[in-house]
Amino acid sequence: EAGVTQFPSHSVIEKGQTVTLRCDPISGHDNLYWYRRVMGKEIKFLLHFVKESKQDESGMPNNRFLAERTGGTYSTLKVQPAELEDSGVYFCASSQEGLGRNYNEQFFGPGTRLTVL
Amino acid sequence: GQNIDQPTEMTATEGAIVQINCTYQTSGFNGLFWYQQHAGEAPTFLSYNVLDGLEEKGRFSSFLSRSKGYSYLLLKELQMKDSASYLCAVRAPGGSNYQLIWGAGTKLIIKP
């Protein structure tokens, strides 16, 4: 079974440009999460989709960030315009509750390393 | 505020035992996770604790004390491949639901 995939693995852009990150969750997983890790700091929650609906977007830094999950399959995270402080690793994770466990294990993708110059 | 503390770096010897501690202060609690992350790779799930006590899974065990806001991850019979970052995360109320609040991770270095 394929895991969570993310594209691109690396992106280097200049301040003011636009970048779109993509996440393909594990097939059948309704829950999709975006996280960000700034170098040297902890992973921070950005938002949570349940199917195509935004369940929780309280972690989104500002309105330069836009996440979508049309059709409830893959998701995109667009940063427009990018700023220097947006640099970091963006992780995507997916999960499916109700698999006989009493917890919600999230499966992570390898991340997209974004560098804004 | 929400805060998760864990040591930045630890060193241990192959074949030995190491304990990585995690303390947390959160507005609520709905479980604690440990993840392993090798450099440049995805974090992978190791363990979950929601009740007090020890959960054992092969060479890895995880302990939780909710009254103390404390957990540890115990790794036995260390192997070189265990060199990685170990992330502690607490599921706590946030936004409109529960969120994972993460520690900064403990980089574990295994020496021969």
PDB file of C-alpha atoms in Angstrom:
ATOM      1  CA  GLU A   1       0.000   0.000   0.000  1.00  0.00           C
ATOM      2  CA  ALA A   2       1.380   3.391  -0.988  1.00  0.00           C
ATOM      3  CA  GLY A   3       2.095   5.801   1.817  1.00  0.00           C
ATOM      4  CA  VAL A   4       1.524   9.531   1.972  1.00  0.00           C
ATOM      5  CA  THR A   5       3.324  11.279  -0.843  1.00  0.00           C
ATOM      6  CA  GLN A   6       4.247  14.921  -1.205  1.00  0.00           C
ATOM      7  CA  PHE A   7       5.419  16.968  -4.143  1.00  0.00           C
ATOM      8  CA  PRO A   8       7.819  18.589  -4.631  1.00  0.00           C
ATOM      9  CA  SER A   9      10.412  17.326  -2.195  1.00  0.00           C
ATOM     10  CA  HIS A  10      12.250  20.635  -2.357  1.00  0.00           C
ATOM     11  CA  SER A  11      11.305  24.085  -3.578  1.00  0.00           C
ATOM     12  CA  VAL A  12      13.439  27.198  -3.696  1.00  0.00           C
ATOM     13  CA  ILE A  13      11.647  30.413  -4.587  1.00  0.00           C
ATOM     14  CA  GLU A  14      12.157  34.120  -4.210  1.00  0.00           C
ATOM     15  CA  LYS A  15      10.251  36.333  -1.846  1.00  0.00           C
ATOM     16  CA  GLY A  16       7.004  37.434  -3.428  1.00  0.00           C
ATOM     17  CA  GLN A  17       6.606  34.379  -5.628  1.00  0.00           C
ATOM     18  CA  THR A  18       3.894  31.744  -5.360  1.00  0.00           C
ATOM     19  CA  VAL A  19       4.400  28.104  -4.499  1.00  0.00           C
ATOM     20  CA  THR A  20       1.913  25.246  -4.428  1.00  0.00           C
ATOM     21  CA  LEU A  21       2.603  22.112  -2.424  1.00  0.00           C
ATOM     22  CA  ARG A  22       0.738  18.906  -3.053  1.00  0.00           C
ATOM     23  CA  CYS A  23      -0.124  16.015  -0.762  1.00  0.00           C
ATOM     24  CA  ASP A  24      -1.589  12.662  -1.733  1.00  0.00           C
ATOM     25  CA  PRO A  25      -2.876  10.873   1.365  1.00  0.00           C
ATOM     26  CA  ILE A  26      -3.204   7.146   1.798  1.00  0.00           C
ATOM     27  CA  SER A  27      -6.138   5.963  -0.253  1.00  0.00           C
ATOM     28  CA  GLY A  28      -9.334   5.879   1.768  1.00  0.00           C
ATOM     29  CA  HIS A  29      -8.109   8.154   4.544  1.00  0.00           C
ATOM     30  CA  ASP A  30     -10.681  10.837   5.269  1.00  0.00           C
ATOM     31  CA  ASN A  31      -8.455  12.899   7.551  1.00  0.00           C
ATOM     32  CA  LEU A  32      -5.686  14.994   6.067  1.00  0.00           C
ATOM     33  CA  TYR A  33      -3.429  17.302   8.056  1.00  0.00           C
ATOM     34  CA  TRP A  34      -0.863  19.930   7.145  1.00  0.00           C
ATOM     35  CA  TYR A  35       2.008  20.763   9.476  1.00  0.00           C
ATOM     36  CA  ARG A  36       5.061  22.990   9.246  1.00  0.00           C
ATOM     37  CA  ARG A  37       8.449  22.743  10.899  1.00  0.00           C
ATOM     38  CA  VAL A  38      10.641  25.802  10.927  1.00  0.00           C
ATOM     39  CA  MET A  39      14.316  24.909  11.327  1.00  0.00           C
ATOM     40  CA  GLY A  40      15.263  24.237  14.921  1.00  0.00           C
ATOM     41  CA  LYS A  41      11.712  24.443  16.186  1.00  0.00           C
ATOM     42  CA  GLU A  42       8.848  22.074  16.793  1.00  0.00           C
ATOM     43  CA  ILE A  43       6.311  20.854  14.277  1.00  0.00           C
ATOM     44  CA  LYS A  44       3.294  23.155  14.208  1.00  0.00           C
ATOM     45  CA  PHE A  45      -0.234  22.233  13.169  1.00  0.00           C
ATOM     46  CA  LEU A  46      -1.644  24.191  10.234  1.00  0.00           C
ATOM     47  CA  LEU A  47      -4.982  22.651   9.377  1.00  0.00           C
ATOM     48  CA  HIS A  48      -7.114  19.539   9.228  1.00  0.00           C
ATOM     49  CA  PHE A  49      -9.446  18.322   6.481  1.00  0.00           C
ATOM     50  CA  VAL A  50     -12.142  15.718   6.878  1.00  0.00           C
ATOM     51  CA  LYS A  51     -12.814  14.637   3.329  1.00  0.00           C
ATOM     52  CA  GLU A  52     -13.163  17.900   1.429  1.00  0.00           C
ATOM     53  CA  SER A  53     -14.185  20.030   4.419  1.00  0.00           C
ATOM     54  CA  LYS A  54     -11.863  22.102   6.564  1.00  0.00           C
ATOM     55  CA  GLN A  55     -12.398  20.759  10.064  1.00  0.00           C
ATOM     56  CA  ASP A  56      -9.880  23.048  11.727  1.00  0.00           C
ATOM     57  CA  GLU A  57      -7.732  25.745  10.156  1.00  0.00           C
ATOM     58  CA  SER A  58      -6.780  27.556  13.336  1.00  0.00           C
ATOM     59  CA  GLY A  59      -3.069  26.953  12.743  1.00  0.00           C
ATOM     60  CA  MET A  60      -2.862  28.718   9.397  1.00  0.00           C
ATOM     61  CA  PRO A  61      -0.434  31.629   9.877  1.00  0.00           C
ATOM     62  CA  ASN A  62      -2.215  34.220   7.755  1.00  0.00           C
ATOM     63  CA  ASN A  63      -4.253  34.728   4.605  1.00  0.00           C
ATOM     64  CA  ARG A  64      -1.237  34.170   2.363  1.00  0.00           C
ATOM     65  CA  PHE A  65      -1.794  30.465   2.927  1.00  0.00           C
ATOM     66  CA  LEU A  66      -4.620  28.672   1.139  1.00  0.00           C
ATOM     67  CA  ALA A  67      -5.333  24.973   1.429  1.00  0.00           C
ATOM     68  CA  GLU A  68      -7.768  23.013  -0.678  1.00  0.00           C
ATOM     69  CA  ARG A  69      -8.896  19.437  -0.948  1.00  0.00           C
ATOM     70  CA  THR A  70     -11.320  19.322  -3.817  1.00  0.00           C
ATOM     71  CA  GLY A  71     -13.057  15.957  -4.103  1.00  0.00           C
ATOM     72  CA  GLY A  72     -11.675  14.827  -0.787  1.00  0.00           C
ATOM     73  CA  THR A  73      -8.615  13.154  -2.265  1.00  0.00           C
ATOM     74  CA  TYR A  74      -5.337  15.034  -2.656  1.00  0.00           C
ATOM     75  CA  SER A  75      -4.720  18.422  -1.100  1.00  0.00           C
ATOM     76  CA  THR A  76      -2.795  21.496  -2.116  1.00  0.00           C
ATOM     77  CA  LEU A  77      -1.283  24.213   0.028  1.00  0.00           C
ATOM     78  CA  LYS A  78      -0.577  27.464  -1.764  1.00  0.00           C
ATOM     79  CA  VAL A  79       1.587  30.240  -0.380  1.00  0.00           C
ATOM     80  CA  GLN A  80       1.066  33.549  -2.151  1.00  0.00           C
ATOM     81  CA  PRO A  81       3.081  35.720  -1.916  1.00  0.00           C
ATOM     82  CA  ALA A  82       5.830  33.845  -0.103  1.00  0.00           C
ATOM     83  CA  GLU A  83       7.833  35.584   2.613  1.00  0.00           C
ATOM     84  CA  LEU A  84      11.207  34.699   4.105  1.00  0.00           C
ATOM     85  CA  GLU A  85       9.639  33.389   7.319  1.00  0.00           C
ATOM     86  CA  ASP A  86       7.646  30.815   5.346  1.00  0.00           C
ATOM     87  CA  SER A  87      10.789  28.739   4.885  1.00  0.00           C
ATOM     88  CA  GLY A  88      10.604  25.341   6.539  1.00  0.00           C
ATOM     89  CA  VAL A  89       9.511  21.784   5.993  1.00  0.00           C
ATOM     90  CA  TYR A  90       5.832  21.285   5.272  1.00  0.00           C
ATOM     91  CA  PHE A  91       4.512  17.889   6.293  1.00  0.00           C
ATOM     92  CA  CYS A  92       1.272  16.282   5.326  1.00  0.00           C
ATOM     93  CA  ALA A  93      -0.316  13.427   7.263  1.00  0.00           C
ATOM     94  CA  SER A  94      -3.419  11.327   6.851  1.00  0.00           C
ATOM     95  CA  SER A  95      -5.436   9.065   9.081  1.00  0.00           C
ATOM     96  CA  GLN A  96      -8.588   7.039   9.180  1.00  0.00           C
ATOM     97  CA  GLU A  97     -10.409   6.614  12.465  1.00  0.00           C
ATOM     98  CA  GLY A  98     -12.478   3.629  13.367  1.00  0.00           C
ATOM     99  CA  LEU A  99      -9.933   0.980  12.425  1.00  0.00           C
ATOM    100  CA  GLY A 100     -10.424  -0.896  15.666  1.00  0.00           C
ATOM    101  CA  ARG A 101      -7.989   1.237  17.545  1.00  0.00           C
ATOM    102  CA  ASN A 102      -8.740   3.735  20.259  1.00  0.00           C
ATOM    103  CA  TYR A 103      -6.381   6.301  18.832  1.00  0.00           C
ATOM    104  CA  ASN A 104      -5.868   8.202  15.655  1.00  0.00           C
ATOM    105  CA  GLU A 105      -2.504   7.268  14.176  1.00  0.00           C
ATOM    106  CA  GLN A 106      -1.356   9.768  11.628  1.00  0.00           C
ATOM    107  CA  PHE A 107       0.794   8.616   8.720  1.00  0.00           C
ATOM    108  CA  PHE A 108       3.213  11.257   7.549  1.00  0.00           C
ATOM    109  CA  GLY A 109       4.636  12.106   4.189  1.00  0.00           C
ATOM    110  CA  PRO A 110       8.340  12.877   3.752  1.00  0.00           C
ATOM    111  CA  GLY A 111       7.688  16.623   3.650  1.00  0.00           C
ATOM    112  CA  THR A 112       8.400  19.448   1.243  1.00  0.00           C
ATOM    113  CA  ARG A 113      11.403  21.587   2.120  1.00  0.00           C
ATOM    114  CA  LEU A 114      10.558  25.161   1.145  1.00  0.00           C
ATOM    115  CA  THR A 115      13.261  27.798   0.984  1.00  0.00           C
ATOM    116  CA  VAL A 116      12.269  31.391   0.362  1.00  0.00           C
ATOM    117  CA  LEU A 117      15.160  33.652  -0.645  1.00  0.00           C
TER     118      LEU A 117
ATOM    119  CA  GLY B   1      -0.128  28.090  26.938  1.00  0.00           C
ATOM    120  CA  GLN B   2       0.767  24.722  25.502  1.00  0.00           C
ATOM    121  CA  ASN B   3       4.272  23.446  26.063  1.00  0.00           C
ATOM    122  CA  ILE B   4       6.101  20.193  25.430  1.00  0.00           C
ATOM    123  CA  ASP B   5       9.663  19.777  26.705  1.00  0.00           C
ATOM    124  CA  GLN B   6      12.174  17.116  25.773  1.00  0.00           C
ATOM    125  CA  PRO B   7      15.974  17.068  25.728  1.00  0.00           C
ATOM    126  CA  THR B   8      17.560  18.397  22.569  1.00  0.00           C
ATOM    127  CA  GLU B   9      20.119  15.644  22.152  1.00  0.00           C
ATOM    128  CA  MET B  10      21.183  12.405  23.789  1.00  0.00           C
ATOM    129  CA  THR B  11      24.009   9.978  23.141  1.00  0.00           C
ATOM    130  CA  ALA B  12      24.018   6.268  23.919  1.00  0.00           C
ATOM    131  CA  THR B  13      26.038   3.173  23.126  1.00  0.00           C
ATOM    132  CA  GLU B  14      25.004   0.340  20.837  1.00  0.00           C
ATOM    133  CA  GLY B  15      23.445  -2.460  22.848  1.00  0.00           C
ATOM    134  CA  ALA B  16      22.608  -0.244  25.802  1.00  0.00           C
ATOM    135  CA  ILE B  17      19.315   1.223  27.071  1.00  0.00           C
ATOM    136  CA  VAL B  18      18.238   4.846  26.796  1.00  0.00           C
ATOM    137  CA  GLN B  19      15.283   6.739  28.245  1.00  0.00           C
ATOM    138  CA  ILE B  20      13.984   9.876  26.541  1.00  0.00           C
ATOM    139  CA  ASN B  21      11.806  12.045  28.757  1.00  0.00           C
ATOM    140  CA  CYS B  22       8.960  14.322  27.785  1.00  0.00           C
ATOM    141  CA  THR B  23       7.054  16.704  30.021  1.00  0.00           C
ATOM    142  CA  TYR B  24       3.985  18.573  28.933  1.00  0.00           C
ATOM    143  CA  GLN B  25       1.708  21.383  30.036  1.00  0.00           C
ATOM    144  CA  THR B  26      -1.416  21.559  27.919  1.00  0.00           C
ATOM    145  CA  SER B  27      -4.939  22.901  28.343  1.00  0.00           C
ATOM    146  CA  GLY B  28      -6.309  19.383  28.060  1.00  0.00           C
ATOM    147  CA  PHE B  29      -5.121  15.879  27.313  1.00  0.00           C
ATOM    148  CA  ASN B  30      -6.364  13.183  24.978  1.00  0.00           C
ATOM    149  CA  GLY B  31      -3.326  11.020  24.470  1.00  0.00           C
ATOM    150  CA  LEU B  32       0.414  11.191  23.970  1.00  0.00           C
ATOM    151  CA  PHE B  33       2.286   9.957  20.923  1.00  0.00           C
ATOM    152  CA  TRP B  34       5.911   9.149  20.230  1.00  0.00           C
ATOM    153  CA  TYR B  35       7.198   9.354  16.686  1.00  0.00           C
ATOM    154  CA  GLN B  36      10.592   8.486  15.218  1.00  0.00           C
ATOM    155  CA  GLN B  37      12.067  10.573  12.436  1.00  0.00           C
ATOM    156  CA  HIS B  38      15.212   9.778  10.502  1.00  0.00           C
ATOM    157  CA  ALA B  39      16.873  12.733   8.833  1.00  0.00           C
ATOM    158  CA  GLY B  40      15.049  13.759   5.675  1.00  0.00           C
ATOM    159  CA  GLU B  41      12.302  11.204   6.152  1.00  0.00           C
ATOM    160  CA  ALA B  42       8.721  11.156   7.380  1.00  0.00           C
ATOM    161  CA  PRO B  43       7.976  10.847  11.096  1.00  0.00           C
ATOM    162  CA  THR B  44       6.777   7.312  11.824  1.00  0.00           C
ATOM    163  CA  PHE B  45       4.493   6.280  14.655  1.00  0.00           C
ATOM    164  CA  LEU B  46       6.039   4.436  17.594  1.00  0.00           C
ATOM    165  CA  SER B  47       3.562   4.457  20.458  1.00  0.00           C
ATOM    166  CA  TYR B  48       0.441   5.904  21.995  1.00  0.00           C
ATOM    167  CA  ASN B  49      -0.478   6.305  25.673  1.00  0.00           C
ATOM    168  CA  VAL B  50      -3.726   7.661  27.024  1.00  0.00           C
ATOM    169  CA  LEU B  51      -3.881   5.897  30.397  1.00  0.00           C
ATOM    170  CA  ASP B  52      -1.201   5.864  33.074  1.00  0.00           C
ATOM    171  CA  GLY B  53       1.310   3.095  32.857  1.00  0.00           C
ATOM    172  CA  LEU B  54       3.727   1.345  30.574  1.00  0.00           C
ATOM    173  CA  GLU B  55       3.054   0.202  27.026  1.00  0.00           C
ATOM    174  CA  GLU B  56       5.609  -2.256  25.677  1.00  0.00           C
ATOM    175  CA  LYS B  57       6.207  -2.973  22.027  1.00  0.00           C
ATOM    176  CA  GLY B  58       9.288  -5.018  21.295  1.00  0.00           C
ATOM    177  CA  ARG B  59      12.451  -3.088  22.078  1.00  0.00           C
ATOM    178  CA  PHE B  60      10.473   0.108  22.638  1.00  0.00           C
ATOM    179  CA  SER B  61       8.320   0.982  25.650  1.00  0.00           C
ATOM    180  CA  SER B  62       6.464   4.150  26.520  1.00  0.00           C
ATOM    181  CA  PHE B  63       5.314   5.301  29.933  1.00  0.00           C
ATOM    182  CA  LEU B  64       2.761   7.917  30.917  1.00  0.00           C
ATOM    183  CA  SER B  65       1.879   9.693  34.165  1.00  0.00           C
ATOM    184  CA  ARG B  66      -0.974  12.097  33.565  1.00  0.00           C
ATOM    185  CA  SER B  67      -0.850  13.571  37.061  1.00  0.00           C
ATOM    186  CA  LYS B  68       2.779  14.534  36.536  1.00  0.00           C
ATOM    187  CA  GLY B  69       2.434  15.560  32.893  1.00  0.00           C
ATOM    188  CA  TYR B  70       5.266  13.184  32.107  1.00  0.00           C
ATOM    189  CA  SER B  71       6.123  10.482  29.638  1.00  0.00           C
ATOM    190  CA  TYR B  72       9.222   8.609  28.636  1.00  0.00           C
ATOM    191  CA  LEU B  73      10.258   6.456  25.718  1.00  0.00           C
ATOM    192  CA  LEU B  74      12.553   3.565  26.620  1.00  0.00           C
ATOM    193  CA  LEU B  75      14.684   1.991  23.939  1.00  0.00           C
ATOM    194  CA  LYS B  76      16.433  -1.290  24.753  1.00  0.00           C
ATOM    195  CA  GLU B  77      19.213  -3.179  22.968  1.00  0.00           C
ATOM    196  CA  LEU B  78      20.084  -0.101  20.980  1.00  0.00           C
ATOM    197  CA  GLN B  79      21.040  -0.548  17.359  1.00  0.00           C
ATOM    198  CA  MET B  80      22.831   1.879  15.080  1.00  0.00           C
ATOM    199  CA  LYS B  81      19.633   2.304  13.059  1.00  0.00           C
ATOM    200  CA  ASP B  82      17.966   3.783  16.154  1.00  0.00           C
ATOM    201  CA  SER B  83      19.934   6.972  15.560  1.00  0.00           C
ATOM    202  CA  ALA B  84      17.120   9.408  14.784  1.00  0.00           C
ATOM    203  CA  SER B  85      15.020  12.172  16.248  1.00  0.00           C
ATOM    204  CA  TYR B  86      12.274  11.145  18.660  1.00  0.00           C
ATOM    205  CA  LEU B  87       9.248  13.387  18.786  1.00  0.00           C
ATOM    206  CA  CYS B  88       6.787  13.621  21.656  1.00  0.00           C
ATOM    207  CA  ALA B  89       3.319  14.931  20.782  1.00  0.00           C
ATOM    208  CA  VAL B  90       0.228  15.478  22.928  1.00  0.00           C
ATOM    209  CA  ARG B  91      -3.286  15.525  21.544  1.00  0.00           C
ATOM    210  CA  ALA B  92      -4.992  18.449  23.206  1.00  0.00           C
ATOM    211  CA  PRO B  93      -8.010  20.632  22.531  1.00  0.00           C
ATOM    212  CA  GLY B  94      -7.245  23.272  19.956  1.00  0.00           C
ATOM    213  CA  GLY B  95      -9.151  25.162  17.328  1.00  0.00           C
ATOM    214  CA  SER B  96     -12.453  23.430  16.748  1.00  0.00           C
ATOM    215  CA  ASN B  97     -11.213  19.964  17.598  1.00  0.00           C
ATOM    216  CA  TYR B  98      -8.132  18.238  18.931  1.00  0.00           C
ATOM    217  CA  GLN B  99      -4.670  19.068  17.665  1.00  0.00           C
ATOM    218  CA  LEU B 100      -1.277  17.481  18.086  1.00  0.00           C
ATOM    219  CA  ILE B 101       1.060  19.703  20.096  1.00  0.00           C
ATOM    220  CA  TRP B 102       4.655  18.738  19.367  1.00  0.00           C
ATOM    221  CA  GLY B 103       7.904  18.849  21.237  1.00  0.00           C
ATOM    222  CA  ALA B 104      10.989  19.979  19.335  1.00  0.00           C
ATOM    223  CA  GLY B 105      12.337  16.429  19.281  1.00  0.00           C
ATOM    224  CA  THR B 106      15.281  14.642  20.844  1.00  0.00           C
ATOM    225  CA  LYS B 107      18.147  13.771  18.546  1.00  0.00           C
ATOM    226  CA  LEU B 108      19.503  10.383  19.627  1.00  0.00           C
ATOM    227  CA  ILE B 109      23.046   9.526  18.609  1.00  0.00           C
ATOM    228  CA  ILE B 110      24.113   5.892  18.894  1.00  0.00           C
ATOM    229  CA  LYS B 111      27.822   5.185  19.132  1.00  0.00           C
ATOM    230  CA  PRO B 112      29.438   1.796  18.495  1.00  0.00           C
TER     231      PRO B 112
END
